[in-house]
Amino acid sequence: GKEPEIKEEVIAEKKVEYEPVEGGTLRLSVTRFSTVDPYKNKENSMDQFLRLVYDSLFKYDKNYNLMPELASGYNISDNSKTLTIEMNPAARWQDGSKVTADDVAYTINKIKNSPGSPYNSLVSNIASTKVMGSSLELQLAQPNSLEAYKLIFPILKKDTKGTGALLNDGEFGVVGNGMFVVSGYNKGKNITLKRNENYHGKKPYINEILVNIYSDEEIRKNMFMSSNVDIIDCSYYDLNKFDYDIFRASSYQSRQFDFITFNSGRAPFDQGMNRKAISKIIDMKAAVEDAYRGKLQLSLFPINNGSELNIVNTVLFDKEQVKKTRLIAFEPRRLKIIT
């Protein structure tokens, strides 16, 4: 008989959307540390670790817009000198007690009394604190309608007696309020975190995190290269070390900015016409392509391009007018331009 005609089956490529799966263990790393106190610590990797255990009053979303975390909201007075914070009633410490305005006042005063803390500048404008039930009133030394944007430091528990913190350095014990809690500590080797089942916000999918402790940053990177660590953070300049198919790089816009400054107190930059002449001949787009290979994003001002505070996102002003301005004062959702 006649053989049937063979038809090639064409299968349309389908876009597969993946959903996170609950469970599993994530392997991270930190460099060796001398303290677990967030306000004495100066190790960047340890700071990132502590962010998994502690929440702040507010956090930034991917565009660095302000989002509530331990706070439920805030109000700023008309003269921008009084900031009132409302606490999230669902926020809890890992021992089950509520996160209170007293805890926040204690934290702010602790930072103010720690001049060497990397968070000290965030509270320098707070003159005094006043607890009023579930809210906290902050009196500001200088009026600032954007003061809430600085309340992104970890909040500590005022009274840690009897909490039995597993992770401690002899002077400070970690009692968290974040997505993960410390479940084990093998001194000098690793720390184990487990998902906080009582967390007030959206719970993470990952059930456990194993944090290995290494002596320095270079060893951390080597452990990542040898697949002993799942995630590593790096700057743009270190990306070439991981230029292999087995690694996947994710880029995020940070709060770090590269810019050129002029010493306007000395010649020839004391003359405005000289500064303008130099700024006009600099091809910023070419610099981004040539020096940064397109990895850097241009911004008219040192504010994330997607932020609601960025003037290029407002419809109130023409972009060409913005380029000609000399001084811009930002306030939430309203802008004052001085040309």
GROMACS .gro file of C-alpha atoms in nm:
model
  339
    1GLY     CA    1   0.000   0.000   0.000
    2LYS     CA    2   0.092   0.363  -0.029
    3GLU     CA    3   0.295   0.492   0.263
    4PRO     CA    4   0.130   0.779   0.451
    5GLU     CA    5   0.268   1.124   0.390
    6ILE     CA    6   0.496   1.229   0.674
    7LYS     CA    7   0.414   1.573   0.805
    8GLU     CA    8   0.655   1.758   1.024
    9GLU     CA    9   0.486   1.863   1.345
   10VAL     CA   10   0.559   2.219   1.438
   11ILE     CA   11   0.522   2.288   1.809
   12ALA     CA   12   0.480   2.651   1.898
   13GLU     CA   13   0.722   2.771   2.159
   14LYS     CA   14   0.534   2.834   2.480
   15LYS     CA   15   0.635   3.086   2.741
   16VAL     CA   16   0.666   2.903   3.069
   17GLU     CA   17   0.598   3.099   3.384
   18TYR     CA   18   0.747   2.952   3.699
   19GLU     CA   19   0.605   2.985   4.047
   20PRO     CA   20   0.832   2.971   4.353
   21VAL     CA   21   0.829   2.640   4.538
   22GLU     CA   22   0.817   2.641   4.917
   23GLY     CA   23   1.101   2.485   5.113
   24GLY     CA   24   1.468   2.430   5.044
   25THR     CA   25   1.792   2.566   5.189
   26LEU     CA   26   1.976   2.872   5.059
   27ARG     CA   27   2.353   2.890   5.118
   28LEU     CA   28   2.493   3.236   5.188
   29SER     CA   29   2.815   3.365   5.342
   30VAL     CA   30   2.961   3.642   5.558
   31THR     CA   31   3.314   3.748   5.643
   32ARG     CA   32   3.440   3.694   5.997
   33PHE     CA   33   3.287   3.948   6.233
   34SER     CA   34   3.366   4.090   6.575
   35THR     CA   35   3.013   4.194   6.669
   36VAL     CA   36   2.653   4.109   6.585
   37ASP     CA   37   2.528   4.451   6.701
   38PRO     CA   38   2.395   4.621   6.384
   39TYR     CA   39   2.512   4.960   6.511
   40LYS     CA   40   2.870   4.856   6.582
   41ASN     CA   41   2.913   4.625   6.285
   42LYS     CA   42   3.102   4.763   5.983
   43GLU     CA   43   3.120   4.447   5.772
   44ASN     CA   44   2.903   4.482   5.461
   45SER     CA   45   2.824   4.108   5.430
   46MET     CA   46   2.723   4.094   5.798
   47ASP     CA   47   2.497   4.397   5.750
   48GLN     CA   48   2.319   4.214   5.468
   49PHE     CA   49   2.280   3.908   5.691
   50LEU     CA   50   2.135   4.114   5.978
   51ARG     CA   51   1.879   4.260   5.734
   52LEU     CA   52   1.728   3.911   5.707
   53VAL     CA   53   1.673   3.904   6.083
   54TYR     CA   54   1.576   4.266   6.153
   55ASP     CA   55   1.315   4.483   5.983
   56SER     CA   56   1.313   4.863   5.965
   57LEU     CA   57   1.028   5.110   6.008
   58PHE     CA   58   1.030   5.155   5.632
   59LYS     CA   59   1.199   4.999   5.332
   60TYR     CA   60   1.253   5.092   4.969
   61ASP     CA   61   1.088   4.911   4.682
   62LYS     CA   62   1.277   4.835   4.358
   63ASN     CA   63   1.246   5.200   4.254
   64TYR     CA   64   1.349   5.327   4.599
   65ASN     CA   65   1.003   5.452   4.682
   66LEU     CA   66   0.920   5.434   5.051
   67MET     CA   67   0.716   5.135   5.174
   68PRO     CA   68   0.602   5.060   5.533
   69GLU     CA   69   0.756   4.766   5.715
   70LEU     CA   70   0.741   4.775   6.099
   71ALA     CA   71   0.550   5.102   6.065
   72SER     CA   72   0.203   5.122   5.914
   73GLY     CA   73   0.238   5.484   5.802
   74TYR     CA   74   0.350   5.833   5.897
   75ASN     CA   75   0.242   6.196   5.907
   76ILE     CA   76   0.456   6.508   5.872
   77SER     CA   77   0.345   6.840   6.022
   78ASP     CA   78   0.283   7.146   5.804
   79ASN     CA   79   0.611   7.305   5.918
   80SER     CA   80   0.798   6.976   5.848
   81LYS     CA   81   0.943   6.968   6.200
   82THR     CA   82   0.729   6.694   6.358
   83LEU     CA   83   0.716   6.342   6.219
   84THR     CA   84   0.462   6.098   6.366
   85ILE     CA   85   0.512   5.725   6.306
   86GLU     CA   86   0.228   5.476   6.339
   87MET     CA   87   0.340   5.124   6.435
   88ASN     CA   88   0.222   4.808   6.257
   89PRO     CA   89   0.006   4.627   6.520
   90ALA     CA   90   0.088   4.288   6.364
   91ALA     CA   91   0.468   4.325   6.398
   92ARG     CA   92   0.619   4.077   6.645
   93TRP     CA   93   0.955   3.986   6.790
   94GLN     CA   94   1.071   3.627   6.754
   95ASP     CA   95   0.966   3.564   7.118
   96GLY     CA   96   0.606   3.662   7.028
   97SER     CA   97   0.598   4.005   7.195
   98LYS     CA   98   0.483   4.314   7.002
   99VAL     CA   99   0.724   4.555   6.834
  100THR     CA  100   0.644   4.885   7.005
  101ALA     CA  101   0.712   5.256   6.971
  102ASP     CA  102   0.928   5.218   7.286
  103ASP     CA  103   1.154   4.982   7.090
  104VAL     CA  104   1.191   5.241   6.814
  105ALA     CA  105   1.269   5.523   7.060
  106TYR     CA  106   1.527   5.298   7.229
  107THR     CA  107   1.686   5.219   6.891
  108ILE     CA  108   1.707   5.584   6.784
  109ASN     CA  109   1.871   5.684   7.113
  110LYS     CA  110   2.113   5.393   7.088
  111ILE     CA  111   2.224   5.506   6.741
  112LYS     CA  112   2.257   5.868   6.852
  113ASN     CA  113   2.486   5.750   7.133
  114SER     CA  114   2.697   5.550   6.885
  115PRO     CA  115   2.888   5.818   6.689
  116GLY     CA  116   3.089   5.556   6.501
  117SER     CA  117   2.779   5.375   6.376
  118PRO     CA  118   2.725   5.364   5.998
  119TYR     CA  119   2.360   5.454   6.070
  120ASN     CA  120   2.439   5.761   6.282
  121SER     CA  121   2.375   6.013   6.003
  122LEU     CA  122   2.020   5.877   5.959
  123VAL     CA  123   1.915   6.001   6.304
  124SER     CA  124   2.129   6.314   6.333
  125ASN     CA  125   1.833   6.541   6.258
  126ILE     CA  126   1.610   6.385   6.526
  127ALA     CA  127   1.615   6.619   6.827
  128SER     CA  128   1.383   6.418   7.055
  129THR     CA  129   1.141   6.124   7.066
  130LYS     CA  130   0.803   6.095   7.239
  131VAL     CA  131   0.608   5.771   7.273
  132MET     CA  132   0.230   5.813   7.246
  133GLY     CA  133   0.072   5.469   7.278
  134SER     CA  134   0.116   5.288   6.946
  135SER     CA  135   0.275   5.589   6.775
  136LEU     CA  136   0.604   5.774   6.805
  137GLU     CA  137   0.651   6.148   6.764
  138LEU     CA  138   0.988   6.270   6.637
  139GLN     CA  139   1.086   6.633   6.678
  140LEU     CA  140   1.333   6.738   6.408
  141ALA     CA  141   1.620   6.982   6.458
  142GLN     CA  142   1.579   7.111   6.102
  143PRO     CA  143   1.255   7.091   5.900
  144ASN     CA  144   1.267   6.808   5.649
  145SER     CA  145   0.960   6.672   5.474
  146LEU     CA  146   1.161   6.368   5.357
  147GLU     CA  147   1.281   6.260   5.703
  148ALA     CA  148   1.083   5.935   5.683
  149TYR     CA  149   1.308   5.829   5.395
  150LYS     CA  150   1.593   5.802   5.647
  151LEU     CA  151   1.409   5.562   5.880
  152ILE     CA  152   1.552   5.250   5.716
  153PHE     CA  153   1.775   5.124   5.999
  154PRO     CA  154   1.713   4.794   6.186
  155ILE     CA  155   1.489   4.824   6.492
  156LEU     CA  156   1.617   4.656   6.810
  157LYS     CA  157   1.428   4.519   7.109
  158LYS     CA  158   1.439   4.743   7.415
  159ASP     CA  159   1.438   4.461   7.668
  160THR     CA  160   1.621   4.142   7.569
  161LYS     CA  161   1.628   3.982   7.916
  162GLY     CA  162   1.526   3.619   7.915
  163THR     CA  163   1.506   3.595   7.537
  164GLY     CA  164   1.785   3.338   7.512
  165ALA     CA  165   1.946   3.472   7.194
  166LEU     CA  166   2.140   3.195   7.019
  167LEU     CA  167   2.360   3.434   6.826
  168ASN     CA  168   2.551   3.667   7.059
  169ASP     CA  169   2.898   3.811   7.098
  170GLY     CA  170   2.893   3.828   7.476
  171GLU     CA  171   2.768   4.187   7.478
  172PHE     CA  172   2.482   4.177   7.229
  173GLY     CA  173   2.232   3.906   7.140
  174VAL     CA  174   2.033   3.889   6.817
  175VAL     CA  175   1.657   3.892   6.882
  176GLY     CA  176   1.496   3.965   6.549
  177ASN     CA  177   1.163   4.081   6.406
  178GLY     CA  178   1.227   4.002   6.039
  179MET     CA  179   1.150   3.726   5.790
  180PHE     CA  180   1.402   3.484   5.944
  181VAL     CA  181   1.506   3.391   6.298
  182VAL     CA  182   1.837   3.245   6.417
  183SER     CA  183   1.795   2.871   6.480
  184GLY     CA  184   2.159   2.770   6.524
  185TYR     CA  185   2.510   2.910   6.565
  186ASN     CA  186   2.833   2.715   6.525
  187LYS     CA  187   3.087   2.974   6.641
  188GLY     CA  188   3.335   3.073   6.373
  189LYS     CA  189   3.182   2.833   6.119
  190ASN     CA  190   2.818   2.897   6.032
  191ILE     CA  191   2.482   3.041   6.131
  192THR     CA  192   2.147   2.879   6.054
  193LEU     CA  193   1.829   3.075   5.994
  194LYS     CA  194   1.477   2.941   5.967
  195ARG     CA  195   1.166   3.106   5.828
  196ASN     CA  196   0.979   3.318   6.081
  197GLU     CA  197   0.634   3.160   6.080
  198ASN     CA  198   0.497   3.451   6.286
  199TYR     CA  199   0.623   3.718   6.044
  200HIS     CA  200   0.377   4.005   5.998
  201GLY     CA  201   0.440   4.047   5.626
  202LYS     CA  202   0.455   3.814   5.330
  203LYS     CA  203   0.648   3.506   5.436
  204PRO     CA  204   0.948   3.393   5.230
  205TYR     CA  205   0.929   3.073   5.028
  206ILE     CA  206   1.271   2.956   5.145
  207ASN     CA  207   1.250   2.753   5.463
  208GLU     CA  208   1.613   2.767   5.579
  209ILE     CA  209   1.930   2.966   5.519
  210LEU     CA  210   2.278   2.836   5.598
  211VAL     CA  211   2.529   3.120   5.637
  212ASN     CA  212   2.893   3.011   5.624
  213ILE     CA  213   3.158   3.228   5.789
  214TYR     CA  214   3.483   3.293   5.598
  215SER     CA  215   3.792   3.489   5.696
  216ASP     CA  216   3.780   3.747   5.415
  217GLU     CA  217   3.593   3.868   5.107
  218GLU     CA  218   3.818   3.691   4.858
  219ILE     CA  219   3.747   3.353   5.014
  220ARG     CA  220   3.374   3.428   4.996
  221LYS     CA  221   3.408   3.479   4.620
  222ASN     CA  222   3.618   3.164   4.581
  223MET     CA  223   3.356   2.961   4.769
  224PHE     CA  224   3.093   3.094   4.530
  225MET     CA  225   3.309   3.002   4.231
  226SER     CA  226   3.337   2.647   4.367
  227SER     CA  227   2.957   2.625   4.417
  228ASN     CA  228   2.971   2.618   4.799
  229VAL     CA  229   2.768   2.940   4.813
  230ASP     CA  230   2.450   3.007   4.610
  231ILE     CA  231   2.453   3.389   4.586
  232ILE     CA  232   2.728   3.651   4.592
  233ASP     CA  233   2.705   4.027   4.563
  234CYS     CA  234   2.960   4.217   4.358
  235SER     CA  235   3.022   4.552   4.194
  236TYR     CA  236   3.017   4.615   3.821
  237TYR     CA  237   3.397   4.599   3.819
  238ASP     CA  238   3.397   4.240   3.954
  239LEU     CA  239   3.151   4.101   3.701
  240ASN     CA  240   3.423   3.974   3.469
  241LYS     CA  241   3.526   3.721   3.737
  242PHE     CA  242   3.194   3.546   3.691
  243ASP     CA  243   3.177   3.555   3.311
  244TYR     CA  244   3.087   3.188   3.276
  245ASP     CA  245   2.774   3.010   3.155
  246ILE     CA  246   2.714   2.847   3.494
  247PHE     CA  247   2.650   3.184   3.660
  248ARG     CA  248   2.352   3.412   3.617
  249ALA     CA  249   2.394   3.781   3.691
  250SER     CA  250   2.105   4.002   3.800
  251SER     CA  251   2.141   4.380   3.784
  252TYR     CA  252   1.973   4.625   4.019
  253GLN     CA  253   1.982   5.002   4.027
  254SER     CA  254   2.148   5.105   4.352
  255ARG     CA  255   2.187   5.431   4.542
  256GLN     CA  256   2.549   5.464   4.430
  257PHE     CA  257   2.630   5.734   4.177
  258ASP     CA  258   2.936   5.825   3.971
  259PHE     CA  259   2.970   6.195   3.900
  260ILE     CA  260   3.222   6.469   3.824
  261THR     CA  261   3.269   6.755   4.069
  262PHE     CA  262   3.448   7.086   4.025
  263ASN     CA  263   3.643   7.274   4.290
  264SER     CA  264   3.464   7.605   4.242
  265GLY     CA  265   3.689   7.773   4.497
  266ARG     CA  266   3.996   7.769   4.274
  267ALA     CA  267   4.078   7.862   3.917
  268PRO     CA  268   3.985   7.773   3.650
  269PHE     CA  269   3.667   7.619   3.794
  270ASP     CA  270   3.579   7.926   4.000
  271GLN     CA  271   3.439   8.068   3.677
  272GLY     CA  272   3.092   7.942   3.594
  273MET     CA  273   3.154   7.972   3.221
  274ASN     CA  274   3.445   7.725   3.249
  275ARG     CA  275   3.237   7.472   3.436
  276LYS     CA  276   2.956   7.501   3.180
  277ALA     CA  277   3.200   7.463   2.891
  278ILE     CA  278   3.345   7.140   3.030
  279SER     CA  279   3.002   6.997   3.116
  280LYS     CA  280   2.883   7.060   2.759
  281ILE     CA  281   3.167   6.870   2.594
  282ILE     CA  282   3.125   6.561   2.812
  283ASP     CA  283   2.928   6.301   2.620
  284MET     CA  284   2.754   6.114   2.902
  285LYS     CA  285   2.591   5.859   2.673
  286ALA     CA  286   2.926   5.774   2.515
  287ALA     CA  287   3.084   5.739   2.861
  288VAL     CA  288   2.814   5.494   2.965
  289GLU     CA  289   2.864   5.285   2.652
  290ASP     CA  290   3.244   5.297   2.639
  291ALA     CA  291   3.350   5.296   3.004
  292TYR     CA  292   3.058   5.102   3.153
  293ARG     CA  293   2.954   4.895   2.852
  294GLY     CA  294   2.596   5.010   2.890
  295LYS     CA  295   2.568   4.884   3.250
  296LEU     CA  296   2.524   5.229   3.402
  297GLN     CA  297   2.196   5.420   3.395
  298LEU     CA  298   2.191   5.793   3.337
  299SER     CA  299   1.996   6.012   3.578
  300LEU     CA  300   1.950   6.388   3.570
  301PHE     CA  301   1.965   6.389   3.950
  302PRO     CA  302   2.111   6.146   4.207
  303ILE     CA  303   1.775   5.975   4.254
  304ASN     CA  304   1.664   5.640   4.117
  305ASN     CA  305   1.507   5.682   3.772
  306GLY     CA  306   1.189   5.505   3.880
  307SER     CA  307   1.139   5.694   4.206
  308GLU     CA  308   0.834   5.916   4.253
  309LEU     CA  309   1.076   6.181   4.382
  310ASN     CA  310   1.258   6.201   4.051
  311ILE     CA  311   1.149   6.518   3.876
  312VAL     CA  312   1.160   6.353   3.534
  313ASN     CA  313   0.859   6.144   3.639
  314THR     CA  314   0.633   6.439   3.713
  315VAL     CA  315   0.401   6.596   3.458
  316LEU     CA  316   0.414   6.933   3.633
  317PHE     CA  317   0.734   7.050   3.463
  318ASP     CA  318   0.887   7.029   3.121
  319LYS     CA  319   1.208   6.821   3.102
  320GLU     CA  320   1.388   7.089   2.903
  321GLN     CA  321   1.309   7.338   3.176
  322VAL     CA  322   1.447   7.094   3.434
  323LYS     CA  323   1.781   7.071   3.252
  324LYS     CA  324   1.828   7.446   3.289
  325THR     CA  325   1.764   7.461   3.663
  326ARG     CA  326   2.039   7.530   3.914
  327LEU     CA  327   1.879   7.425   4.241
  328ILE     CA  328   1.593   7.190   4.310
  329ALA     CA  329   1.431   7.130   4.649
  330PHE     CA  330   1.239   6.802   4.669
  331GLU     CA  331   0.930   6.733   4.871
  332PRO     CA  332   0.693   6.435   4.839
  333ARG     CA  333   0.474   6.480   4.530
  334ARG     CA  334   0.546   6.850   4.500
  335LEU     CA  335   0.858   7.025   4.377
  336LYS     CA  336   0.997   7.370   4.416
  337ILE     CA  337   1.227   7.485   4.138
  338ILE     CA  338   1.473   7.772   4.170
  339THR     CA  339   1.633   7.875   3.840
   0.00000   0.00000   0.00000
